[in-house]
PDB file of C-alpha atoms and ligand atoms in Angstrom:
ATOM      1  CA  MET A   1      -0.092  -0.126  -0.057  1.00 67.00           C
ATOM      2  CA  GLY A   2       2.788   2.054   0.819  1.00 84.00           C
ATOM      3  CA  LYS A   3       0.431   5.179   1.511  1.00 95.00           C
ATOM      4  CA  THR A   4      -0.573   7.553   5.669  1.00 96.00           C
ATOM      5  CA  ALA A   5      -3.541   6.887   7.194  1.00 97.00           C
ATOM      6  CA  LEU A   6      -4.810   8.193  10.498  1.00 98.00           C
ATOM      7  CA  VAL A   7      -6.990   6.869  12.963  1.00 98.00           C
ATOM      8  CA  SER A   8      -9.609   8.444  15.924  1.00 98.00           C
ATOM      9  CA  GLY A   9      -9.755   5.984  18.645  1.00 98.00           C
ATOM     10  CA  ALA A  10      -7.426   3.856  17.554  1.00 97.00           C
ATOM     11  CA  GLY A  11      -7.126   2.222  21.307  1.00 97.00           C
ATOM     12  CA  SER A  12     -10.032   0.304  20.751  1.00 96.00           C
ATOM     13  CA  GLY A  13     -12.498  -2.178  18.805  1.00 97.00           C
ATOM     14  CA  ILE A  14     -13.771  -1.653  15.302  1.00 98.00           C
ATOM     15  CA  GLY A  15     -10.212   1.132  15.093  1.00 98.00           C
ATOM     16  CA  PHE A  16      -7.548  -0.616  16.915  1.00 97.00           C
ATOM     17  CA  ALA A  17      -9.111  -3.271  14.182  1.00 97.00           C
ATOM     18  CA  ILE A  18      -9.100  -0.864  11.342  1.00 98.00           C
ATOM     19  CA  ALA A  19      -5.556   0.284  12.173  1.00 97.00           C
ATOM     20  CA  SER A  20      -4.322  -2.946  12.417  1.00 96.00           C
ATOM     21  CA  ARG A  21      -5.350  -3.993   9.027  1.00 97.00           C
ATOM     22  CA  PHE A  22      -3.921  -1.129   7.468  1.00 97.00           C
ATOM     23  CA  VAL A  23      -0.349  -2.267   9.256  1.00 95.00           C
ATOM     24  CA  GLU A  24      -0.999  -5.358   7.608  1.00 94.00           C
ATOM     25  CA  GLU A  25      -1.829  -3.882   4.192  1.00 95.00           C
ATOM     26  CA  GLY A  26       1.843  -1.939   4.779  1.00 94.00           C
ATOM     27  CA  ALA A  27       0.354   1.657   5.681  1.00 95.00           C
ATOM     28  CA  CYS A  28       2.059   3.874   8.028  1.00 95.00           C
ATOM     29  CA  VAL A  29      -0.580   4.529  10.072  1.00 96.00           C
ATOM     30  CA  VAL A  30      -0.725   6.954  12.798  1.00 96.00           C
ATOM     31  CA  LEU A  31      -2.559   5.686  15.896  1.00 97.00           C
ATOM     32  CA  THR A  32      -4.964   8.139  17.534  1.00 98.00           C
ATOM     33  CA  ASP A  33      -7.441   7.818  20.929  1.00 98.00           C
ATOM     34  CA  ILE A  34      -8.003  10.284  23.254  1.00 98.00           C
ATOM     35  CA  ASP A  35      -6.908   7.103  25.991  1.00 98.00           C
ATOM     36  CA  GLU A  36      -3.422   7.384  25.664  1.00 96.00           C
ATOM     37  CA  GLU A  37      -2.876   4.248  28.075  1.00 96.00           C
ATOM     38  CA  ALA A  38      -4.386   2.502  26.039  1.00 95.00           C
ATOM     39  CA  LEU A  39      -3.552   3.627  22.823  1.00 95.00           C
ATOM     40  CA  GLU A  40       0.217   2.892  24.375  1.00 93.00           C
ATOM     41  CA  LYS A  41      -0.742  -0.254  24.996  1.00 94.00           C
ATOM     42  CA  ARG A  42      -1.974  -0.879  21.341  1.00 92.00           C
ATOM     43  CA  ALA A  43       0.734   0.802  19.466  1.00 89.00           C
ATOM     44  CA  GLN A  44       3.117  -1.807  20.681  1.00 90.00           C
ATOM     45  CA  GLU A  45       1.203  -4.504  19.395  1.00 90.00           C
ATOM     46  CA  ILE A  46       1.213  -4.025  16.262  1.00 87.00           C
ATOM     47  CA  THR A  47       5.452  -2.130  16.128  1.00 81.00           C
ATOM     48  CA  LEU A  48       6.047  -5.802  17.721  1.00 75.00           C
ATOM     49  CA  GLY A  49       4.137  -6.898  14.996  1.00 74.00           C
ATOM     50  CA  GLY A  50       6.833  -5.328  12.542  1.00 78.00           C
ATOM     51  CA  GLY A  51       4.463  -2.697  11.340  1.00 76.00           C
ATOM     52  CA  ARG A  52       5.392   1.171  10.842  1.00 86.00           C
ATOM     53  CA  THR A  53       3.681   3.466  13.045  1.00 92.00           C
ATOM     54  CA  TRP A  54       3.056   6.337  15.261  1.00 92.00           C
ATOM     55  CA  SER A  55       1.143   7.168  18.325  1.00 94.00           C
ATOM     56  CA  MET A  56      -0.412  11.025  19.374  1.00 95.00           C
ATOM     57  CA  GLY A  57      -2.737  11.520  22.008  1.00 97.00           C
ATOM     58  CA  LEU A  58      -5.694  12.778  20.166  1.00 98.00           C
ATOM     59  CA  ASP A  59      -9.523  14.304  22.126  1.00 98.00           C
ATOM     60  CA  VAL A  60     -11.938  14.538  19.457  1.00 98.00           C
ATOM     61  CA  SER A  61     -13.622  16.565  20.145  1.00 98.00           C
ATOM     62  CA  SER A  62     -10.917  19.696  20.806  1.00 98.00           C
ATOM     63  CA  GLU A  63     -10.027  21.975  17.617  1.00 98.00           C
ATOM     64  CA  ARG A  64      -6.952  23.471  19.583  1.00 98.00           C
ATOM     65  CA  ALA A  65      -5.910  18.613  20.030  1.00 98.00           C
ATOM     66  CA  TRP A  66      -6.655  18.698  15.435  1.00 98.00           C
ATOM     67  CA  SER A  67      -4.221  21.830  15.371  1.00 97.00           C
ATOM     68  CA  ARG A  68      -1.467  20.157  17.551  1.00 96.00           C
ATOM     69  CA  ILE A  69      -2.036  17.062  16.016  1.00 95.00           C
ATOM     70  CA  ILE A  70      -1.463  18.437  11.900  1.00 90.00           C
ATOM     71  CA  GLU A  71       1.326  20.809  13.400  1.00 92.00           C
ATOM     72  CA  ARG A  72       2.881  16.943  14.253  1.00 91.00           C
ATOM     73  CA  LEU A  73       2.446  15.917  11.270  1.00 91.00           C
ATOM     74  CA  ASP A  74       4.301  18.876   8.915  1.00 89.00           C
ATOM     75  CA  GLU A  75       6.911  18.203  11.930  1.00 91.00           C
ATOM     76  CA  GLU A  76       7.461  14.231  11.190  1.00 89.00           C
ATOM     77  CA  SER A  77       6.987  14.752   7.598  1.00 90.00           C
ATOM     78  CA  LEU A  78       4.253  12.299   7.211  1.00 90.00           C
ATOM     79  CA  SER A  79       1.732  13.017   4.094  1.00 93.00           C
ATOM     80  CA  LEU A  80      -1.668  11.972   4.811  1.00 96.00           C
ATOM     81  CA  ASP A  81      -2.996   9.872   2.287  1.00 98.00           C
ATOM     82  CA  ILE A  82      -5.717   8.703   4.507  1.00 98.00           C
ATOM     83  CA  MET A  83      -8.122   9.748   7.033  1.00 98.00           C
ATOM     84  CA  VAL A  84     -10.481   7.131   9.218  1.00 99.00           C
ATOM     85  CA  ASN A  85     -12.615   9.769  11.951  1.00 99.00           C
ATOM     86  CA  ASN A  86     -13.797   6.464  13.892  1.00 98.00           C
ATOM     87  CA  ALA A  87     -13.645   8.289  17.593  1.00 98.00           C
ATOM     88  CA  GLY A  88     -17.429   7.469  18.812  1.00 98.00           C
ATOM     89  CA  ILE A  89     -19.458   6.848  21.797  1.00 96.00           C
ATOM     90  CA  PRO A  90     -23.151   5.383  22.562  1.00 94.00           C
ATOM     91  CA  ALA A  91     -25.248   6.438  24.245  1.00 94.00           C
ATOM     92  CA  MET A  92     -28.910   4.958  25.707  1.00 92.00           C
ATOM     93  CA  GLY A  93     -31.783   6.689  27.025  1.00 95.00           C
ATOM     94  CA  THR A  94     -35.515   7.877  25.201  1.00 97.00           C
ATOM     95  CA  ILE A  95     -35.548  11.400  24.744  1.00 97.00           C
ATOM     96  CA  GLU A  96     -37.558  11.684  28.010  1.00 98.00           C
ATOM     97  CA  GLU A  97     -34.496  10.220  29.355  1.00 97.00           C
ATOM     98  CA  THR A  98     -32.133  11.866  27.733  1.00 97.00           C
ATOM     99  CA  ASP A  99     -31.225  15.291  29.075  1.00 97.00           C
ATOM    100  CA  LEU A 100     -28.954  17.703  27.284  1.00 98.00           C
ATOM    101  CA  ALA A 101     -25.400  17.454  28.840  1.00 98.00           C
ATOM    102  CA  SER A 102     -25.091  13.838  27.302  1.00 97.00           C
ATOM    103  CA  TRP A 103     -26.690  14.637  23.935  1.00 98.00           C
ATOM    104  CA  ARG A 104     -24.296  17.590  23.618  1.00 98.00           C
ATOM    105  CA  ARG A 105     -21.111  15.365  24.841  1.00 98.00           C
ATOM    106  CA  VAL A 106     -22.495  12.546  21.808  1.00 98.00           C
ATOM    107  CA  MET A 107     -22.743  15.439  19.521  1.00 98.00           C
ATOM    108  CA  ALA A 108     -19.465  16.917  20.626  1.00 98.00           C
ATOM    109  CA  ILE A 109     -17.321  13.308  20.055  1.00 98.00           C
ATOM    110  CA  ASN A 110     -19.770  11.756  17.306  1.00 98.00           C
ATOM    111  CA  LEU A 111     -20.299  14.448  14.797  1.00 98.00           C
ATOM    112  CA  ASP A 112     -18.060  17.519  15.394  1.00 98.00           C
ATOM    113  CA  GLY A 113     -15.697  15.172  16.489  1.00 98.00           C
ATOM    114  CA  THR A 114     -15.690  14.254  12.105  1.00 99.00           C
ATOM    115  CA  PHE A 115     -16.576  17.752  10.514  1.00 98.00           C
ATOM    116  CA  LEU A 116     -12.901  18.770  13.059  1.00 98.00           C
ATOM    117  CA  GLY A 117     -11.703  15.365  11.415  1.00 98.00           C
ATOM    118  CA  CYS A 118     -13.331  15.973   8.042  1.00 98.00           C
ATOM    119  CA  LYS A 119     -12.021  19.981   7.719  1.00 98.00           C
ATOM    120  CA  PHE A 120      -8.045  19.615   9.579  1.00 97.00           C
ATOM    121  CA  ALA A 121      -7.983  16.026   6.437  1.00 97.00           C
ATOM    122  CA  ILE A 122      -9.571  18.519   3.238  1.00 98.00           C
ATOM    123  CA  SER A 123      -6.518  21.373   3.939  1.00 96.00           C
ATOM    124  CA  HIS A 124      -3.963  19.409   4.616  1.00 95.00           C
ATOM    125  CA  MET A 125      -5.136  17.260   1.565  1.00 97.00           C
ATOM    126  CA  LYS A 126      -5.800  19.335  -1.182  1.00 96.00           C
ATOM    127  CA  GLN A 127      -1.917  20.507  -0.683  1.00 94.00           C
ATOM    128  CA  ARG A 128      -0.805  17.085  -1.313  1.00 93.00           C
ATOM    129  CA  GLY A 129      -3.013  15.937  -4.220  1.00 96.00           C
ATOM    130  CA  GLY A 130      -5.263  14.345  -2.556  1.00 98.00           C
ATOM    131  CA  GLY A 131      -6.829  11.573  -0.522  1.00 98.00           C
ATOM    132  CA  VAL A 132      -9.610   9.585   0.741  1.00 98.00           C
ATOM    133  CA  ILE A 133     -11.713  10.390   4.824  1.00 99.00           C
ATOM    134  CA  VAL A 134     -13.303   7.420   5.592  1.00 99.00           C
ATOM    135  CA  ASN A 135     -16.212   8.265   8.079  1.00 99.00           C
ATOM    136  CA  ILE A 136     -17.650   5.651  10.861  1.00 99.00           C
ATOM    137  CA  SER A 137     -21.589   6.532  11.302  1.00 98.00           C
ATOM    138  CA  SER A 138     -23.497   3.511  12.351  1.00 98.00           C
ATOM    139  CA  ILE A 139     -26.760   2.015  11.179  1.00 97.00           C
ATOM    140  CA  GLY A 140     -28.323   3.918  13.909  1.00 97.00           C
ATOM    141  CA  ALA A 141     -28.085   6.645  11.354  1.00 98.00           C
ATOM    142  CA  LEU A 142     -30.593   5.390   8.614  1.00 98.00           C
ATOM    143  CA  ARG A 143     -33.101   4.194  11.640  1.00 96.00           C
ATOM    144  CA  ALA A 144     -35.023   4.997  14.261  1.00 95.00           C
ATOM    145  CA  SER A 145     -34.049   3.763  17.189  1.00 93.00           C
ATOM    146  CA  VAL A 146     -36.324   5.071  20.790  1.00 94.00           C
ATOM    147  CA  VAL A 147     -33.467   4.371  22.879  1.00 92.00           C
ATOM    148  CA  GLY A 148     -31.219   5.589  21.017  1.00 93.00           C
ATOM    149  CA  PRO A 149     -32.396   9.434  19.810  1.00 97.00           C
ATOM    150  CA  ALA A 150     -28.802  11.257  20.658  1.00 98.00           C
ATOM    151  CA  TYR A 151     -26.597   8.314  18.898  1.00 98.00           C
ATOM    152  CA  GLY A 152     -28.800   8.679  15.875  1.00 98.00           C
ATOM    153  CA  ALA A 153     -28.947  12.055  15.483  1.00 98.00           C
ATOM    154  CA  SER A 154     -24.854  12.713  15.603  1.00 98.00           C
ATOM    155  CA  LYS A 155     -24.582   9.563  13.680  1.00 98.00           C
ATOM    156  CA  ALA A 156     -27.409  10.613  10.339  1.00 98.00           C
ATOM    157  CA  GLY A 157     -25.299  13.722  11.104  1.00 98.00           C
ATOM    158  CA  VAL A 158     -22.031  11.676  10.533  1.00 99.00           C
ATOM    159  CA  TRP A 159     -23.742  10.834   7.244  1.00 98.00           C
ATOM    160  CA  ASN A 160     -25.361  13.812   5.292  1.00 98.00           C
ATOM    161  CA  LEU A 161     -21.353  14.940   6.392  1.00 99.00           C
ATOM    162  CA  THR A 162     -19.907  13.292   4.392  1.00 99.00           C
ATOM    163  CA  ARG A 163     -21.613  13.091   0.914  1.00 98.00           C
ATOM    164  CA  THR A 164     -21.075  17.121   0.971  1.00 98.00           C
ATOM    165  CA  VAL A 165     -18.179  16.958   2.332  1.00 99.00           C
ATOM    166  CA  ALA A 166     -17.868  14.175  -0.795  1.00 99.00           C
ATOM    167  CA  LEU A 167     -19.920  17.036  -4.086  1.00 98.00           C
ATOM    168  CA  HIS A 168     -17.733  20.025  -1.983  1.00 98.00           C
ATOM    169  CA  CYS A 169     -14.083  18.178  -2.635  1.00 98.00           C
ATOM    170  CA  ALA A 170     -14.528  16.411  -6.400  1.00 98.00           C
ATOM    171  CA  ARG A 171     -16.458  19.870  -7.215  1.00 98.00           C
ATOM    172  CA  SER A 172     -13.691  21.497  -6.231  1.00 98.00           C
ATOM    173  CA  GLY A 173     -10.941  19.481  -8.081  1.00 98.00           C
ATOM    174  CA  TYR A 174      -9.056  18.187  -4.981  1.00 98.00           C
ATOM    175  CA  ASN A 175      -9.649  14.227  -5.390  1.00 98.00           C
ATOM    176  CA  ILE A 176     -10.347  13.700  -1.947  1.00 98.00           C
ATOM    177  CA  ARG A 177     -12.781  11.043  -1.610  1.00 99.00           C
ATOM    178  CA  CYS A 178     -14.960  10.564   1.822  1.00 99.00           C
ATOM    179  CA  ASN A 179     -17.842   7.857   2.160  1.00 99.00           C
ATOM    180  CA  SER A 180     -19.422   6.456   4.779  1.00 99.00           C
ATOM    181  CA  VAL A 181     -19.151   3.160   6.693  1.00 99.00           C
ATOM    182  CA  HIS A 182     -22.583   1.925   8.295  1.00 98.00           C
ATOM    183  CA  PRO A 183     -21.430  -0.673  10.681  1.00 98.00           C
ATOM    184  CA  GLY A 184     -24.512  -2.602  12.216  1.00 95.00           C
ATOM    185  CA  LEU A 185     -24.023  -4.731  15.894  1.00 92.00           C
ATOM    186  CA  THR A 186     -20.074  -5.279  16.231  1.00 95.00           C
ATOM    187  CA  ARG A 187     -18.099  -6.666  18.818  1.00 91.00           C
ATOM    188  CA  THR A 188     -16.316  -4.726  20.605  1.00 91.00           C
ATOM    189  CA  PRO A 189     -15.657  -2.951  24.614  1.00 86.00           C
ATOM    190  CA  MET A 190     -18.898  -0.251  23.547  1.00 73.00           C
ATOM    191  CA  MET A 191     -20.872  -3.192  23.947  1.00 76.00           C
ATOM    192  CA  ASN A 192     -20.025  -3.535  27.526  1.00 75.00           C
ATOM    193  CA  ASP A 193     -22.102  -0.363  28.315  1.00 74.00           C
ATOM    194  CA  MET A 194     -25.240  -1.929  26.934  1.00 76.00           C
ATOM    195  CA  PRO A 195     -28.037  -5.088  29.479  1.00 80.00           C
ATOM    196  CA  GLU A 196     -26.929  -8.804  27.945  1.00 80.00           C
ATOM    197  CA  ASP A 197     -30.490  -8.186  27.321  1.00 84.00           C
ATOM    198  CA  MET A 198     -30.407  -5.386  24.661  1.00 80.00           C
ATOM    199  CA  ILE A 199     -27.830  -7.344  23.212  1.00 79.00           C
ATOM    200  CA  ALA A 200     -29.452 -10.858  23.085  1.00 82.00           C
ATOM    201  CA  ARG A 201     -32.671  -8.960  21.367  1.00 85.00           C
ATOM    202  CA  MET A 202     -30.157  -6.863  19.072  1.00 80.00           C
ATOM    203  CA  ALA A 203     -28.319  -9.952  18.247  1.00 86.00           C
ATOM    204  CA  ALA A 204     -31.356 -12.401  17.291  1.00 90.00           C
ATOM    205  CA  THR A 205     -32.335  -8.892  14.271  1.00 88.00           C
ATOM    206  CA  VAL A 206     -28.804  -9.753  12.876  1.00 95.00           C
ATOM    207  CA  PRO A 207     -30.951 -11.614   9.696  1.00 96.00           C
ATOM    208  CA  THR A 208     -27.048 -13.969   9.049  1.00 94.00           C
ATOM    209  CA  GLY A 209     -27.491 -14.975  13.036  1.00 88.00           C
ATOM    210  CA  LYS A 210     -23.831 -13.328  14.416  1.00 88.00           C
ATOM    211  CA  VAL A 211     -23.102  -9.574  15.341  1.00 90.00           C
ATOM    212  CA  ALA A 212     -20.063  -7.978  12.868  1.00 94.00           C
ATOM    213  CA  GLU A 213     -16.484  -8.590  14.484  1.00 94.00           C
ATOM    214  CA  PRO A 214     -14.668  -5.063  13.970  1.00 97.00           C
ATOM    215  CA  GLU A 215     -12.185  -6.926  10.733  1.00 98.00           C
ATOM    216  CA  ASP A 216     -15.605  -6.688   8.983  1.00 98.00           C
ATOM    217  CA  ILE A 217     -15.634  -3.597   9.574  1.00 98.00           C
ATOM    218  CA  ALA A 218     -12.018  -2.625   8.799  1.00 98.00           C
ATOM    219  CA  SER A 219     -12.135  -4.553   5.515  1.00 98.00           C
ATOM    220  CA  ALA A 220     -14.447  -1.923   4.778  1.00 98.00           C
ATOM    221  CA  VAL A 221     -13.044   0.775   5.097  1.00 99.00           C
ATOM    222  CA  LEU A 222      -9.984  -0.949   3.866  1.00 98.00           C
ATOM    223  CA  TYR A 223     -11.337  -0.919  -0.128  1.00 98.00           C
ATOM    224  CA  LEU A 224     -12.835   2.174   0.438  1.00 98.00           C
ATOM    225  CA  ALA A 225      -9.509   3.279   1.181  1.00 98.00           C
ATOM    226  CA  SER A 226      -7.665   1.705  -1.467  1.00 98.00           C
ATOM    227  CA  ASP A 227      -7.330   2.910  -5.012  1.00 97.00           C
ATOM    228  CA  GLU A 228     -10.322  -0.344  -5.648  1.00 98.00           C
ATOM    229  CA  ALA A 229     -12.464   2.777  -5.184  1.00 98.00           C
ATOM    230  CA  ARG A 230     -11.229   5.144  -7.103  1.00 98.00           C
ATOM    231  CA  GLN A 231     -14.770   6.364  -8.042  1.00 98.00           C
ATOM    232  CA  VAL A 232     -16.301   5.252  -4.665  1.00 98.00           C
ATOM    233  CA  THR A 233     -17.144   8.741  -3.209  1.00 99.00           C
ATOM    234  CA  GLY A 234     -20.521  10.103  -1.610  1.00 98.00           C
ATOM    235  CA  SER A 235     -21.290   6.580  -0.780  1.00 98.00           C
ATOM    236  CA  THR A 236     -23.022   4.595   2.397  1.00 98.00           C
ATOM    237  CA  LEU A 237     -21.561   1.118   2.537  1.00 98.00           C
ATOM    238  CA  VAL A 238     -24.129  -0.610   5.079  1.00 98.00           C
ATOM    239  CA  VAL A 239     -22.223  -3.650   6.970  1.00 98.00           C
ATOM    240  CA  ASP A 240     -24.881  -4.918   9.578  1.00 97.00           C
ATOM    241  CA  GLY A 241     -25.114  -8.483   8.814  1.00 97.00           C
ATOM    242  CA  GLY A 242     -28.220  -7.636   6.329  1.00 97.00           C
ATOM    243  CA  MET A 243     -29.931  -6.047   9.695  1.00 94.00           C
ATOM    244  CA  LEU A 244     -31.279  -3.352   7.810  1.00 95.00           C
ATOM    245  CA  ALA A 245     -32.411  -5.098   4.349  1.00 96.00           C
TER     246      ALA A 245
HETATM  247  P1  LIG B 301     -14.940   1.239  21.188  1.00 73.54           P
HETATM  248  O1  LIG B 301     -15.673   2.253  22.559  1.00 73.54           O
HETATM  249  O2  LIG B 301     -14.202  -0.205  21.698  1.00 73.54           O
HETATM  250  O3  LIG B 301     -13.796   1.950  20.979  1.00 73.54           O
HETATM  251  C1  LIG B 301     -14.659   4.086  20.706  1.00 73.54           C
HETATM  252  C2  LIG B 301     -12.540   4.534  21.367  1.00 73.54           C
HETATM  253  O4  LIG B 301     -13.102   5.920  20.838  1.00 73.54           O
HETATM  254  C3  LIG B 301     -12.140   4.492  21.832  1.00 73.54           C
HETATM  255  O5  LIG B 301     -10.502   3.507  22.146  1.00 73.54           O
HETATM  256  C4  LIG B 301     -11.903   5.236  23.002  1.00 73.54           C
HETATM  257  O6  LIG B 301     -10.931   5.877  24.023  1.00 73.54           O
HETATM  258  C5  LIG B 301     -11.914   6.807  21.506  1.00 73.54           C
HETATM  259  N1  LIG B 301     -12.821   7.753  22.247  1.00 73.54           N
HETATM  260  C6  LIG B 301     -13.876   8.002  22.853  1.00 73.54           C
HETATM  261  N2  LIG B 301     -14.476   9.811  22.936  1.00 73.54           N
HETATM  262  C7  LIG B 301     -12.640   9.889  22.025  1.00 73.54           C
HETATM  263  C8  LIG B 301     -12.544  11.323  21.903  1.00 73.54           C
HETATM  264  N3  LIG B 301     -13.235  12.572  22.012  1.00 73.54           N
HETATM  265  N4  LIG B 301     -11.258  11.534  21.305  1.00 73.54           N
HETATM  266  C9  LIG B 301     -10.324  10.556  20.638  1.00 73.54           C
HETATM  267  N5  LIG B 301     -10.951   9.335  20.311  1.00 73.54           N
HETATM  268  C10 LIG B 301     -11.905   8.756  21.710  1.00 73.54           C
HETATM  269  O7  LIG B 301     -16.112   1.996  20.068  1.00 73.54           O
HETATM  270  P2  LIG B 301     -15.622   0.977  19.008  1.00 73.54           P
HETATM  271  O8  LIG B 301     -17.295  -0.538  18.380  1.00 73.54           O
HETATM  272  O9  LIG B 301     -15.042   0.462  18.306  1.00 73.54           O
HETATM  273  O10 LIG B 301     -17.064   2.379  18.215  1.00 73.54           O
HETATM  274  C11 LIG B 301     -15.974   2.690  16.377  1.00 73.54           C
HETATM  275  C12 LIG B 301     -16.750   3.340  16.040  1.00 73.54           C
HETATM  276  O11 LIG B 301     -17.721   2.745  15.977  1.00 73.54           O
HETATM  277  C13 LIG B 301     -17.673   4.143  16.055  1.00 73.54           C
HETATM  278  O12 LIG B 301     -17.610   5.545  15.560  1.00 73.54           O
HETATM  279  C14 LIG B 301     -18.731   3.985  17.062  1.00 73.54           C
HETATM  280  O13 LIG B 301     -19.488   4.194  17.167  1.00 73.54           O
HETATM  281  C15 LIG B 301     -18.940   2.259  16.043  1.00 73.54           C
HETATM  282  N6  LIG B 301     -20.492   2.085  15.982  1.00 73.54           N
HETATM  283  C16 LIG B 301     -19.545   0.865  16.287  1.00 73.54           C
HETATM  284  C17 LIG B 301     -20.776  -0.057  16.480  1.00 73.54           C
HETATM  285  C18 LIG B 301     -20.614  -1.108  17.733  1.00 73.54           C
HETATM  286  O14 LIG B 301     -21.713  -2.484  17.045  1.00 73.54           O
HETATM  287  N7  LIG B 301     -19.721  -1.378  17.941  1.00 73.54           N
HETATM  288  C19 LIG B 301     -21.974  -0.069  15.648  1.00 73.54           C
HETATM  289  C20 LIG B 301     -21.866   1.290  15.168  1.00 73.54           C
HETATM  290  C21 LIG B 301     -21.100   2.411  15.033  1.00 73.54           C
END
């Protein structure tokens, strides 16, 4: 592959699977996460396997933190080819149970974080002749869930933002593609916060009969980031075992 990719939320779950898969494919990967301890451990696992990685703390909801990352990339002469906006948090509770503070927290990380990731990726990539942005949304963007108004709205925002970025970059002649991946139920630590009966109920609704592994999502991201997808921009790639069907 020979490219450089930045993955946010790479200290766990899907983000770590994406970073690992990119490394396996020969990319240099910048792993970022707000949880620097988890990040260090994960980066070491990849490096021990012979991968080329950098790890940098990043709170995706902080504009200042993004500026520092871009400065750091410049200092290290790292030129980004791929940006994966993966960091995100879940939120449970009906609209009546959701207070404004938790709504704002979910929006800040899931939606503001992706907005900032796209903005910084565009400003960096357009000077370097192009690149690819992949945003991790959710099937929660595409259908309503009574127990996830904040999460669903944030991920629907990511979905629409993705298509807006794709159009803007295409029309501006930046050679930057932008697509969203929409995982269904995926086995990651994010599921630890869900009640067991809810996980069981959700798993029973997957037509393939199984929840996805993080590696299934990483494969979809790899495709979108690759030259095989050179004509694919503004698209919605659902990886959900048929749940939405
Ligand atoms: P996870 O909890 O295993 O990993 C999320 C990572 O994001 C963690 O390492 C966490 O430290 C990091 N993070 C949290 N807040 C951050 C911040 N402000 N800045 C930077 N990093 C931050 O979760 P996951 O299941 O791997 O989720 C990854 C993405 O996939 C999320 O956007 C999530 O919404 C999406 N997703 C997951 C599922 C699922 O079933 N697991 C389904 C659909 C979509």
